[in-house]
XYZ file of C-alpha atoms in Angstrom:
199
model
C 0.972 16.957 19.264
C 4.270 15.168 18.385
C 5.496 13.818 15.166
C 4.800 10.511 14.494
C 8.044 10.066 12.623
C 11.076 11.987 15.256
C 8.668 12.398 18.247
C 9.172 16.078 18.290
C 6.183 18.501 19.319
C 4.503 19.579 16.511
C 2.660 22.772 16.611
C -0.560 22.477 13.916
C -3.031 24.682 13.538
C -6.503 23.579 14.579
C -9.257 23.609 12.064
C -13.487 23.806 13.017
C -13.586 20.145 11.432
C -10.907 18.811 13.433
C -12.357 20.605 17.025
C -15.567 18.680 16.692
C -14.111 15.456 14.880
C -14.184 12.229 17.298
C -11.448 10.689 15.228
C -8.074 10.560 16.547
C -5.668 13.721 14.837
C -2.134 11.986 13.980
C 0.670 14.659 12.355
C 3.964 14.388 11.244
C 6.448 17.456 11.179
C 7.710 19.113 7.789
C 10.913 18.236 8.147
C 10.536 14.495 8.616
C 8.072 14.492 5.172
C 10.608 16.301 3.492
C 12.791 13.636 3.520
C 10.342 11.431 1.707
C 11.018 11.765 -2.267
C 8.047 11.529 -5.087
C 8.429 9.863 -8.743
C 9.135 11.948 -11.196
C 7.532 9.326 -13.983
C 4.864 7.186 -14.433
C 5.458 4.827 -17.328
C 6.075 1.385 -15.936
C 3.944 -1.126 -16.962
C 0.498 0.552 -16.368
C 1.753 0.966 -12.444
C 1.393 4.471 -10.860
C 3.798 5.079 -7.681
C 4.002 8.006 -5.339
C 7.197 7.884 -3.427
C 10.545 6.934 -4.175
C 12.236 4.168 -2.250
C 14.899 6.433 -0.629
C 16.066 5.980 2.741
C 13.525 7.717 4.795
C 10.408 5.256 3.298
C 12.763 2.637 3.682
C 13.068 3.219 7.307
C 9.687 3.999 7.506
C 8.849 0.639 5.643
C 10.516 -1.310 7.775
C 8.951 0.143 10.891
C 5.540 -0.284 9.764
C 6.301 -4.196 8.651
C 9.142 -5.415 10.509
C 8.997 -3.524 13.691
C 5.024 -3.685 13.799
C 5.004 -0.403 14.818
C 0.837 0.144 12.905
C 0.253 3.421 14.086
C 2.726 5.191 11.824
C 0.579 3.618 9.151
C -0.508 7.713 9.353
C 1.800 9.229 8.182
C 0.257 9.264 4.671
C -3.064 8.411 5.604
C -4.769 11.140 4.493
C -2.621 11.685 0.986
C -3.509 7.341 0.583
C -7.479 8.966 1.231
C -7.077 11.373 -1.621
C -5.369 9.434 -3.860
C -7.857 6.061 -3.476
C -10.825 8.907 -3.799
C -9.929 9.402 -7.238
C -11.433 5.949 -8.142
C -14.501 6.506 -8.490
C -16.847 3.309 -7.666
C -13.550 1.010 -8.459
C -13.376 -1.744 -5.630
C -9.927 -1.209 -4.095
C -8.097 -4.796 -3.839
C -5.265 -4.674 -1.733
C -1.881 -7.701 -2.501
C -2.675 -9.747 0.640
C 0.058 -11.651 2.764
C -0.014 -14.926 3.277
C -1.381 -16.102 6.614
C 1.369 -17.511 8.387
C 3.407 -14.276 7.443
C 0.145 -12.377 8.913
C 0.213 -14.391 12.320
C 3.816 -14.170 12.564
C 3.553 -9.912 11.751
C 0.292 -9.880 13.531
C -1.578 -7.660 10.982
C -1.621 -7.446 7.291
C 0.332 -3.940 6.867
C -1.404 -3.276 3.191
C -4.837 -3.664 5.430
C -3.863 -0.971 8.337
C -2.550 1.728 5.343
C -5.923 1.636 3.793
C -7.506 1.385 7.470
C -5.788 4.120 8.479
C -6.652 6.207 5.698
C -10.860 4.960 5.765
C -10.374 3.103 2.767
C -12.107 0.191 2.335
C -11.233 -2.563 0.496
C -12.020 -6.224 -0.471
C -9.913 -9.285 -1.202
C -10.434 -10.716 -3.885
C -6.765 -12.739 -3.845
C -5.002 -15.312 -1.614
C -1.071 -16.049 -1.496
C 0.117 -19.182 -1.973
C 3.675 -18.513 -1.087
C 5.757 -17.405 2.093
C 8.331 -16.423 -0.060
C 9.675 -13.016 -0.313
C 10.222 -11.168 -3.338
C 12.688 -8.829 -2.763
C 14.925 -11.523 -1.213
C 15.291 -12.836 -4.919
C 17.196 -11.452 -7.462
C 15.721 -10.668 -11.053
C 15.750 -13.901 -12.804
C 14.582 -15.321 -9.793
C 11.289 -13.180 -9.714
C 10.542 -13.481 -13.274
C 10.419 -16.799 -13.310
C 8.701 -17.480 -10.398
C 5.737 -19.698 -9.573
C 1.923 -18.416 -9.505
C 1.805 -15.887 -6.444
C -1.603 -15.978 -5.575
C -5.078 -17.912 -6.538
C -8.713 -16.064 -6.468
C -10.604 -16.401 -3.412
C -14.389 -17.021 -3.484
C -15.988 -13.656 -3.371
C -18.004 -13.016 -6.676
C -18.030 -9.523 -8.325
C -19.350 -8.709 -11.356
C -16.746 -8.720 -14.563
C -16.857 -5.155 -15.745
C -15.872 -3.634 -12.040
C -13.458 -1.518 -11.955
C -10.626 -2.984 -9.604
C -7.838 -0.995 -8.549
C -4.700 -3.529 -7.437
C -3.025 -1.421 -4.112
C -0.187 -2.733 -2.520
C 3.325 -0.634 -0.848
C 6.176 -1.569 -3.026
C 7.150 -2.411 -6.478
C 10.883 -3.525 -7.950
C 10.130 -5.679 -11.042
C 6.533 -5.844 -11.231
C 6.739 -9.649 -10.951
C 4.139 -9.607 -7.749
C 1.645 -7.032 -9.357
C 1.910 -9.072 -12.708
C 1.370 -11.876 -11.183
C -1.970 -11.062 -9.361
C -3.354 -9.027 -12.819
C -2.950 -12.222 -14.161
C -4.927 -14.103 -11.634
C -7.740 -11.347 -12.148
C -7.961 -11.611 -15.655
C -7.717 -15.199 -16.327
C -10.859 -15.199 -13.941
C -12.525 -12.624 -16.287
C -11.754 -8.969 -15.005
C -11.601 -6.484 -17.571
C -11.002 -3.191 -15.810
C -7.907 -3.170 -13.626
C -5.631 -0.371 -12.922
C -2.529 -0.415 -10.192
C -1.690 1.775 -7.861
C 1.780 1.003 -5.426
C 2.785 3.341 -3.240
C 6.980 3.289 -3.137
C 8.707 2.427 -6.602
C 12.218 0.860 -5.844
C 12.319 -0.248 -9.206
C 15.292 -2.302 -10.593
């Protein structure tokens, strides 16, 4: 096997479950996921993050968004699998892209991370902007017009939704779509982003 990161071979030891597993085995070596950096605090507006925007995820961000390069959407897979397990019955409802951003990226990247790890998910948002957040500076996000509008899919108001999406700097795109959810009657909404690059 070879790291999906460097490319280097990777030797990993082979377990029963993975012998007789159809699905396709993806690893990354120790030394490239050493590079990646975890929080070391949680209190940020009701948000819980992972990673730390360092320069490894930021490489590794850009890959997976910018280069369209989906298959290293693995690299945290399964660790994306645990942490979305811990939800019990909560629907997970990923921060979708807008379409023409989609077409021009050719997939949604917040869609192939949950993919990836055999999450599923439902949308229950839409964006109504092309803009980019972290092309703005503070002021600029804050005061920003509505980010997204509900879509038409019904759920009951007491589920349990858990907002997903990669990144968070000022919160301005995650407050924005808890907004949305509650002003259409959600009650039960928790966040979970996976790189803080807070500002």
């Amino acid at each position: 096997m070879r790291c999906l990161l460097c490319d280097r071979v990777v030797e990993k030891m082979e377990t029963w479950t993975g012998l007789f597993s159809r699905r396709q085995r993806w690893t990354t070596c120790a030394s490239c996921m050493a590079k990646f950096e975890r929080v070391s605090e949680q209190s940020y507006e009701g948000i819980r993050t992972i990673y730390v925007y360092n320069e490894a995820m930021r490489d590794w961000l850009h890959r997976l968004k910018f280069s369209q390069d989906a298959i290293i959407a693995h690299v945290f897979a399964d660790e994306i699998k645990k942490l979305c397990s811990h939800y019990k019955k909560a629907v997970i409802v990923p921060i979708p892209m807008h379409p023409a951003k989609k077409r021009a990226r050719t997939f949604a990247h917040m869609d192939v991370l949950l993919e990836a790890a055999g999450v599923r998910y439902t949308h229950l948002l839409e964006k109504t902007t092309t803009d980019t957040q972290s092309q703005k500076s503070r002021i600029e996000r804050e005061n920003s017009a509505t980010l997204f509008t509900r879509n038409t899919i019904q759920l009951r108001k007491d589920t349990h939704l858990v907002l997903v999406d990669d990144i968070v700097t000022t919160g301005t795109t995650i407050r924005h779509a808890r907004e949305v959810l509650k002003r259409d009657g959600f009650t039960h909404i928790e966040v979970l982003v996976f790189i803080s690059a807070r500002m």
